[in-house]
Tab-separated table of C-alpha atoms and ligand atoms in Angstrom:
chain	number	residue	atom	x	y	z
A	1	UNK	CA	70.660	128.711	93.640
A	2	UNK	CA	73.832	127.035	92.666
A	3	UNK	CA	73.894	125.281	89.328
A	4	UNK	CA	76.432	122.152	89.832
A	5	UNK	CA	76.931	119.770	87.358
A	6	UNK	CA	78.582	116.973	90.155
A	7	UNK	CA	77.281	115.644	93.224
A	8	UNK	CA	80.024	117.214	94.942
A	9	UNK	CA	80.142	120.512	93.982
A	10	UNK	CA	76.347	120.079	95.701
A	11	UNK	CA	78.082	119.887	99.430
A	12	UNK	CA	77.393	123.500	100.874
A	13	UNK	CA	79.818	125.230	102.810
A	14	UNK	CA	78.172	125.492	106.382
A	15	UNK	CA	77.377	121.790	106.196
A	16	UNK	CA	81.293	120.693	105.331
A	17	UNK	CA	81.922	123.137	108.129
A	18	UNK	CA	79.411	121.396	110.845
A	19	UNK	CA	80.411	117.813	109.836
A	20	UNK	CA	84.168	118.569	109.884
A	21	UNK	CA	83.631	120.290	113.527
A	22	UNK	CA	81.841	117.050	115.013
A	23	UNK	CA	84.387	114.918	113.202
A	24	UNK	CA	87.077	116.647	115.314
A	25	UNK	CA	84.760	116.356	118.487
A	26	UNK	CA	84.607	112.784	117.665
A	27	UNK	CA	88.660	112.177	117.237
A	28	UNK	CA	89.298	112.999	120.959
A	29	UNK	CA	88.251	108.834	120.543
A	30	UNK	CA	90.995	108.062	118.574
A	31	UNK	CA	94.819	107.804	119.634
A	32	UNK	CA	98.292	109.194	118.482
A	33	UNK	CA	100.959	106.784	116.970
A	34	UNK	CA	103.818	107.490	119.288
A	35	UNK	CA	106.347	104.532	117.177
A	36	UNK	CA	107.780	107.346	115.473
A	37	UNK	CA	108.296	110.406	117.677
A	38	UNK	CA	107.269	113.165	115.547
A	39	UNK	CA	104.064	111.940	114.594
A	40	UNK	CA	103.303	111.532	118.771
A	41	UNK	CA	103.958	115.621	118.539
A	42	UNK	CA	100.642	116.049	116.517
A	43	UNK	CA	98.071	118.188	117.296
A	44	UNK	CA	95.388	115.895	118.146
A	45	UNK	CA	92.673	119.114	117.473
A	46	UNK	CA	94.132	119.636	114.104
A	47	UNK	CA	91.750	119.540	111.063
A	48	UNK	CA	91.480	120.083	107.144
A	49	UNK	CA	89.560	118.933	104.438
A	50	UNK	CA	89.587	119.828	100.740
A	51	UNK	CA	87.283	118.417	97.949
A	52	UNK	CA	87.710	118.884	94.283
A	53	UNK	CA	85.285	118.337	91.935
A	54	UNK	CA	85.894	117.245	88.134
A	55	UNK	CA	83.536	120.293	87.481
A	56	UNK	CA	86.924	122.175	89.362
A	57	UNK	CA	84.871	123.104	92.546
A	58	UNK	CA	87.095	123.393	95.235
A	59	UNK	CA	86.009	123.300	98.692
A	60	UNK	CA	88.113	123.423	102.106
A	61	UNK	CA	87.834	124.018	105.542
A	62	UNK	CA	90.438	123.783	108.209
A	63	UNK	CA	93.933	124.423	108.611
A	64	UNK	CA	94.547	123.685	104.901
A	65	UNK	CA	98.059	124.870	104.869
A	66	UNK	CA	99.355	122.389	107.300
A	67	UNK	CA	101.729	119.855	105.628
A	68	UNK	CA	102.066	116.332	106.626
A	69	UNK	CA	103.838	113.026	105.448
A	70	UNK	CA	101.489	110.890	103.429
A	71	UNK	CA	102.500	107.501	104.810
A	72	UNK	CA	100.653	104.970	103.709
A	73	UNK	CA	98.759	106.515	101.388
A	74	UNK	CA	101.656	107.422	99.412
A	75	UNK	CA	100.929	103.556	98.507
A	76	UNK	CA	98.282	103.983	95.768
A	77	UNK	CA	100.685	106.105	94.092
A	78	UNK	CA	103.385	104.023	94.430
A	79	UNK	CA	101.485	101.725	92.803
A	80	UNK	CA	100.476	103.369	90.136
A	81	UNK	CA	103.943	104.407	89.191
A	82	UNK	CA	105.050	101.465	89.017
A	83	UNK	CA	102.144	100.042	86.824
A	84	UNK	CA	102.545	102.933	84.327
A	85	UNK	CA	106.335	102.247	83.977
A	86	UNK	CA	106.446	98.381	84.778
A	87	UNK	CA	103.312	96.883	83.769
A	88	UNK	CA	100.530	94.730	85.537
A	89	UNK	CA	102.342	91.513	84.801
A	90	UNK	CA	105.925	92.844	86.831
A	91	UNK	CA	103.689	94.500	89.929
A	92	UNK	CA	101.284	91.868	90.424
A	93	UNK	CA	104.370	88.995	90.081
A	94	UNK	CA	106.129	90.874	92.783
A	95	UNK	CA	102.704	91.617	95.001
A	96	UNK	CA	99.030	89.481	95.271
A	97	UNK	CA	95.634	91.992	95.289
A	98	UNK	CA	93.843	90.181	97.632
A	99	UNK	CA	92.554	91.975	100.983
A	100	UNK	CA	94.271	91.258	104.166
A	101	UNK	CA	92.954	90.324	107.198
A	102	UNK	CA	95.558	91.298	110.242
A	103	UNK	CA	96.618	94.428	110.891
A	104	UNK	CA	99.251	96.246	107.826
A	105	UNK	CA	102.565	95.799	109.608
A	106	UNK	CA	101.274	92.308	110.725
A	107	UNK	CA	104.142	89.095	110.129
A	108	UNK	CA	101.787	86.866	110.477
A	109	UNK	CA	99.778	87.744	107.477
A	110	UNK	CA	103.191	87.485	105.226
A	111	UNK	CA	103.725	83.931	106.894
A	112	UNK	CA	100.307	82.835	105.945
A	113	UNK	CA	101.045	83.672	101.817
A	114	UNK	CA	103.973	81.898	102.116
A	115	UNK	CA	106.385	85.112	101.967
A	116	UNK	CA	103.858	87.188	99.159
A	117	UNK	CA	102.787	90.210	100.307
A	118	UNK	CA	99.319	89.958	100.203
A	119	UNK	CA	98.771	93.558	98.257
A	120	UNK	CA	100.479	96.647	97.865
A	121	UNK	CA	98.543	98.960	100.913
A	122	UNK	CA	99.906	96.774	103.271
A	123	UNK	CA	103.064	97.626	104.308
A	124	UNK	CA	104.914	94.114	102.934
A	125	UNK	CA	103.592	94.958	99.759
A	126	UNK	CA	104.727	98.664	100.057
A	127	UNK	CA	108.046	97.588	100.934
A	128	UNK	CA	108.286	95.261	98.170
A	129	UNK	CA	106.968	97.573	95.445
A	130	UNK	CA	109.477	99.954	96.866
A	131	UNK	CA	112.426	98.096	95.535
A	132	UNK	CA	110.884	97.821	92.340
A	133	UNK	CA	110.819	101.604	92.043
A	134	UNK	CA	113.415	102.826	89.092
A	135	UNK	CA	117.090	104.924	90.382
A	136	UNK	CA	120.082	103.803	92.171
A	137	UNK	CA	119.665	104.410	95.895
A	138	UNK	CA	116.746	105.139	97.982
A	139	UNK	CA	116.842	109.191	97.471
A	140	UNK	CA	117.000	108.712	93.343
A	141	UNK	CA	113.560	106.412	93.638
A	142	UNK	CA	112.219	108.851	95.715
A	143	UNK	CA	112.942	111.651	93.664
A	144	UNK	CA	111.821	110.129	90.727
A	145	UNK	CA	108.609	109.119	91.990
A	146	UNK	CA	108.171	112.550	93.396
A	147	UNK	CA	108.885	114.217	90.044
A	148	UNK	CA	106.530	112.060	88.889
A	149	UNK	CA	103.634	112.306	90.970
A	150	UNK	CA	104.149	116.356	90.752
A	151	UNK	CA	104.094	116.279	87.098
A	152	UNK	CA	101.052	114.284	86.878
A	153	UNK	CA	99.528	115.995	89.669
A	154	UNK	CA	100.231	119.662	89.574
A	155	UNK	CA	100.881	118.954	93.178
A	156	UNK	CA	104.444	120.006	95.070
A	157	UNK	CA	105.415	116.774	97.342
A	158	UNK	CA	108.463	117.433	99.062
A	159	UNK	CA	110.648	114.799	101.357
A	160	UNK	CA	109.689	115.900	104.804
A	161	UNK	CA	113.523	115.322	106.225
A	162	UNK	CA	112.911	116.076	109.852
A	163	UNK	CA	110.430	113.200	109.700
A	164	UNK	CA	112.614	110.698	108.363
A	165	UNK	CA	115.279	111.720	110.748
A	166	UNK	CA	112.514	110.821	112.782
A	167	UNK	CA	111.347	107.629	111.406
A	168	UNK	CA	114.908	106.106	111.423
A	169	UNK	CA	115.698	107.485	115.317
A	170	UNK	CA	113.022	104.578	116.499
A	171	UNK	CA	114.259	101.292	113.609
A	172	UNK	CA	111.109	99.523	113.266
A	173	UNK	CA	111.002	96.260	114.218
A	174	UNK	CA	108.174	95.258	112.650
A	175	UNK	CA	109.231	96.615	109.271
A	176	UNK	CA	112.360	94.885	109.494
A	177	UNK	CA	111.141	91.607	110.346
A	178	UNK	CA	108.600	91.869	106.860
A	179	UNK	CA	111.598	92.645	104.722
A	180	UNK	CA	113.781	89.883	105.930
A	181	UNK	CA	111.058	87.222	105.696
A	182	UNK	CA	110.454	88.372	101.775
A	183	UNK	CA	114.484	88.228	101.165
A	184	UNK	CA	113.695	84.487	102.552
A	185	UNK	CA	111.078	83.973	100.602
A	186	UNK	CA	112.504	85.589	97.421
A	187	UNK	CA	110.174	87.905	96.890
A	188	UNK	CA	112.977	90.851	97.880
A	189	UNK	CA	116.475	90.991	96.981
A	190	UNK	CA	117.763	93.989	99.485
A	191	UNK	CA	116.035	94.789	102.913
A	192	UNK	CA	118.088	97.571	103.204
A	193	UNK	CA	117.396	99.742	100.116
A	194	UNK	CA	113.909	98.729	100.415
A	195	UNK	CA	113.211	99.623	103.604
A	196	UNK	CA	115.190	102.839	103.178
A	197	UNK	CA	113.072	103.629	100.086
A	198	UNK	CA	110.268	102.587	101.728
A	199	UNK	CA	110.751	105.498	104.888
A	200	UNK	CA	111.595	108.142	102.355
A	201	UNK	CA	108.875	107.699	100.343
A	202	UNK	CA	106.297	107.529	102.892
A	203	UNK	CA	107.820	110.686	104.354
A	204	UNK	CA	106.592	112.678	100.671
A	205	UNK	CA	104.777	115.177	102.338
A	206	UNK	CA	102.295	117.623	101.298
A	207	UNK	CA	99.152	119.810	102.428
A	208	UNK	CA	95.844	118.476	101.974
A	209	UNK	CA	95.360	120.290	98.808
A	210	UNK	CA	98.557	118.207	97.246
A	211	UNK	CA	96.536	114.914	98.836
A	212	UNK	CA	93.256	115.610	96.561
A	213	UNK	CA	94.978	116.914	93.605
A	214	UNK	CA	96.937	112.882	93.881
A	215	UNK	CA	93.615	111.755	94.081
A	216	UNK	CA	91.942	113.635	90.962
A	217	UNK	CA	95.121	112.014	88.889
A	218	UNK	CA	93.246	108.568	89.702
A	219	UNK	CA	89.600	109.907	88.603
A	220	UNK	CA	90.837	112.054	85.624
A	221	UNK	CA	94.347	110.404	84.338
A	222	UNK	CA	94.342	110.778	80.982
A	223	UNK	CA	93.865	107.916	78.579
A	224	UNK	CA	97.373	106.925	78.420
A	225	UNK	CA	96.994	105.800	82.220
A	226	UNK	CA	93.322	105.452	82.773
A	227	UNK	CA	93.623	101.508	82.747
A	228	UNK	CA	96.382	101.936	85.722
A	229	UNK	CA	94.270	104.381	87.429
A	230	UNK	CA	91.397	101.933	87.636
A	231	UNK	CA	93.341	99.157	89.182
A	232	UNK	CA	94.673	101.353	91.369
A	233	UNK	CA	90.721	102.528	92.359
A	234	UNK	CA	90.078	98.543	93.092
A	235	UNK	CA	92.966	98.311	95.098
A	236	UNK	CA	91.595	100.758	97.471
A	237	UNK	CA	88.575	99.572	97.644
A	238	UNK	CA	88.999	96.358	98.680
A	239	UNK	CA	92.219	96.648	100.446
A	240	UNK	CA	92.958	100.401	101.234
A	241	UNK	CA	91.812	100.611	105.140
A	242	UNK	CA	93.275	97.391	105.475
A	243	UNK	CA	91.250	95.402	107.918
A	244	UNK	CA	88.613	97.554	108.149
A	245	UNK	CA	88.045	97.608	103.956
A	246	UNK	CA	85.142	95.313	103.493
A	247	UNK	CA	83.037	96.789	106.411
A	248	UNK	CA	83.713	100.037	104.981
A	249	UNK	CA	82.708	99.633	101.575
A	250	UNK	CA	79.558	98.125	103.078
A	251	UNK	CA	78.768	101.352	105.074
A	252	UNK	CA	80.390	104.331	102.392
A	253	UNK	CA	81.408	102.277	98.912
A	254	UNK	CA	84.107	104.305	98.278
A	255	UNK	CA	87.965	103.306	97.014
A	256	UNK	CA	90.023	105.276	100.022
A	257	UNK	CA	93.059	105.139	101.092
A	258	UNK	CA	94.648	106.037	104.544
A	259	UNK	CA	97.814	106.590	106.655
A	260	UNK	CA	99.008	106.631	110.156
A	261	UNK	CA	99.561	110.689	110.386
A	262	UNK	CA	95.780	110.702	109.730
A	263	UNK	CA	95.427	111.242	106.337
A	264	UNK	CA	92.598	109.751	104.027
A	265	UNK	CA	92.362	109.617	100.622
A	266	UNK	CA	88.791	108.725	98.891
A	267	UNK	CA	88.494	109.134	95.200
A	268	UNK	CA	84.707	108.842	93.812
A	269	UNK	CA	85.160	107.852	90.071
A	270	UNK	CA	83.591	110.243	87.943
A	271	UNK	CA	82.795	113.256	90.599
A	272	UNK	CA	85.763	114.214	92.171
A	273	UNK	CA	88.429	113.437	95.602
A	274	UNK	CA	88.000	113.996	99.213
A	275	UNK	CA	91.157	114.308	101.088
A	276	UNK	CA	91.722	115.130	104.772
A	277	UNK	CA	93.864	115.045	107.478
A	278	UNK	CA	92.905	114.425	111.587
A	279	UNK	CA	95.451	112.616	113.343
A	280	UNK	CA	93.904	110.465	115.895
A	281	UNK	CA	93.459	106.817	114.712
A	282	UNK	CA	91.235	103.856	115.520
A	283	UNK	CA	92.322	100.436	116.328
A	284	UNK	CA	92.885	99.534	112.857
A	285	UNK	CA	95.089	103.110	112.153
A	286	UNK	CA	92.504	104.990	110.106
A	287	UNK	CA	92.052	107.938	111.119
A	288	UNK	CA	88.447	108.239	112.934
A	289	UNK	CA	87.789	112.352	112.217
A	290	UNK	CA	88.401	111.426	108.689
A	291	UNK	CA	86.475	108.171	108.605
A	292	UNK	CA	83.306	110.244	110.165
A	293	UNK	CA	83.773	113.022	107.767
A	294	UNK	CA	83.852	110.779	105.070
A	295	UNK	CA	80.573	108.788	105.419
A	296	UNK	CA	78.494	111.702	106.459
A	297	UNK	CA	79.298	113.073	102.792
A	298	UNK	CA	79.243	110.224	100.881
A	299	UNK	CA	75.876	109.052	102.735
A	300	UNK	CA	73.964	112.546	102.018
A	301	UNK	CA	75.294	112.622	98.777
A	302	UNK	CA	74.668	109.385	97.646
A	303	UNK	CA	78.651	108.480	96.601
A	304	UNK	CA	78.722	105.017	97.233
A	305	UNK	CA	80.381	103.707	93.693
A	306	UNK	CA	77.386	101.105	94.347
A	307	UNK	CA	74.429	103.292	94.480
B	401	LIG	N1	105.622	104.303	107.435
B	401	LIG	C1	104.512	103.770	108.177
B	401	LIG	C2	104.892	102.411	108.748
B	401	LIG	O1	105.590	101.665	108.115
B	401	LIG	C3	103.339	103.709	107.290
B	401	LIG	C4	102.232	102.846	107.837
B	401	LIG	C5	100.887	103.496	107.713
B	401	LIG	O2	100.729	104.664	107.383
B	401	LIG	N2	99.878	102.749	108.052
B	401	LIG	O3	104.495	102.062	109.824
């Protein structure tokens, strides 16, 4: 009999391992980005999972040394970087915290606020928190965010460079069109070093190992950050699957965080971080082997931050 002093550290192996292998049966649902053409290359099949516990349980299953870029849920992080060396006052002036309802690369949402990014997992608000982000050009911020998030972490991010060669083969339209309408609305001064910030920083990549050791900085920060750490928590749970947020806190009640190469992120305050990776997505780009995963643990367990 296992003694466990977290919820988490409860989750036998065989179970993770049955869950995780219907979650993957259940992505053949889901579809491949193909807008930048090395994340259409992924293997659809491909699978891992790692959970930490505050108790330091570790459990994984899957190909757990496969790295990927974090996309958008580099965003959190972002975020929180920029609280901790900006303040609330300078992040939320620049970005609202209010969930969106269109999809996160949608112009019409940014029309409807007038030109404010409605929050910072969306990718206006990204894109505008990007230019906030300290350094002189796009690979400085990037570094120093990197650096950063490492330190605080323990995890080793690196700049995946054959996926931003990637990302800037295809320019993305949509991207562009959000940056210009916040230089029009003043809410961003360059479109060009944000959006180039922007790519690099969602192209951070790591295994999913470096994903839930990000996350545990959100449910263990120290007390120096903890205040930043729990906005960041709120964030996610009312705007982190974009769309799809408020249904999902309704059916798991977790703060999680996702991105288009399939990862999600779900931190559950007090117990621990789940992170995985699965690329298919669903029609709002979370990624549906992940999603699955996700609420099969958090229901047996009993996660829900609202339980
Ligand atoms: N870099 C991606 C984009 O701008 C990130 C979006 C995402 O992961 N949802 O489309």
């Amino acid at each position: 009999m296992k003694t466990s002093t977290s919820k988490l550290s409860s989750l036998e192996p065989e179970q993770l391992a049955a869950w995780a292998t219907e979650a993957i049966d259940r992505s053949k649902l889901g579809q491949i980005p193909t807008y930048v053409p090395l994340l259409a290359k992924a293997d659809r099949q491909g699978f891992a999972v790692q959970i930490r516990a505050i108790d330091g349980q570790i459990l994984s299953w899957g190909s757990i040394v496969t790295t990927f870029p974090l996309m958008s849920a580099v965003k959190p992080f972002v975020l929180l970087y920029l609280l901790c060396e900006l303040g609330e006052k300078a992040v939320f002036d620049c970005v609202g915290c209010e969930p969106s309802e269109l999809p996160f690369n949608s112009l019409t949402q940014l029309e409807r606020d007038k030109g404010k990014p409605r929050n910072p997992m969306i990718n206006s608000g990204a894109i505008a928190l990007a230019s906030l982000l300290p350094g002189q050009n796009a690979v400085e911020r990037c570094q120093n965010l990197r650096n950063w998030l490492n330190q605080q972490a323990k995890s080793q991010l690196f700049v995946d460079e054959l996926m931003l060669d990637s990302v800037n083969s295809m320019p993305n339209q949509k991207n562009w069109d959000l940056a210009l309408a916040m230089v029009e609305s003043g809410y961003l001064q360059n479109s060009e070093i944000a959006l180039e910030t922007y790519n690099r920083v969602c192209c951070l990549a790591g295994t999913v190992e470096d994903l839930a050791k990000l996350g545990m900085v959100l449910v263990n920060g120290g007390e120096a950050i903890a205040q930043h750490c729990r906005a960041v928590k709120a964030v996610m749970a009312t705007c982190g699957l974009y769309e799809a947020s408020a249904r999902f806190a309704l059916r798991v009640g977790l703060p999680a965080k996702s991105g288009v190469s399939g990862v999600l992120l779900s931190v559950i305050p007090g117990e621990g971080a789940i992170a995985s990776y699965s690329p298919p997505l669903n029609k709002q780009g979370n990624s549906v082997g992940g999603l699955f995963l996700l609420e099969q643990i958090a229901k047996s367990l009993r996660l829900s931050v609202f339980d």
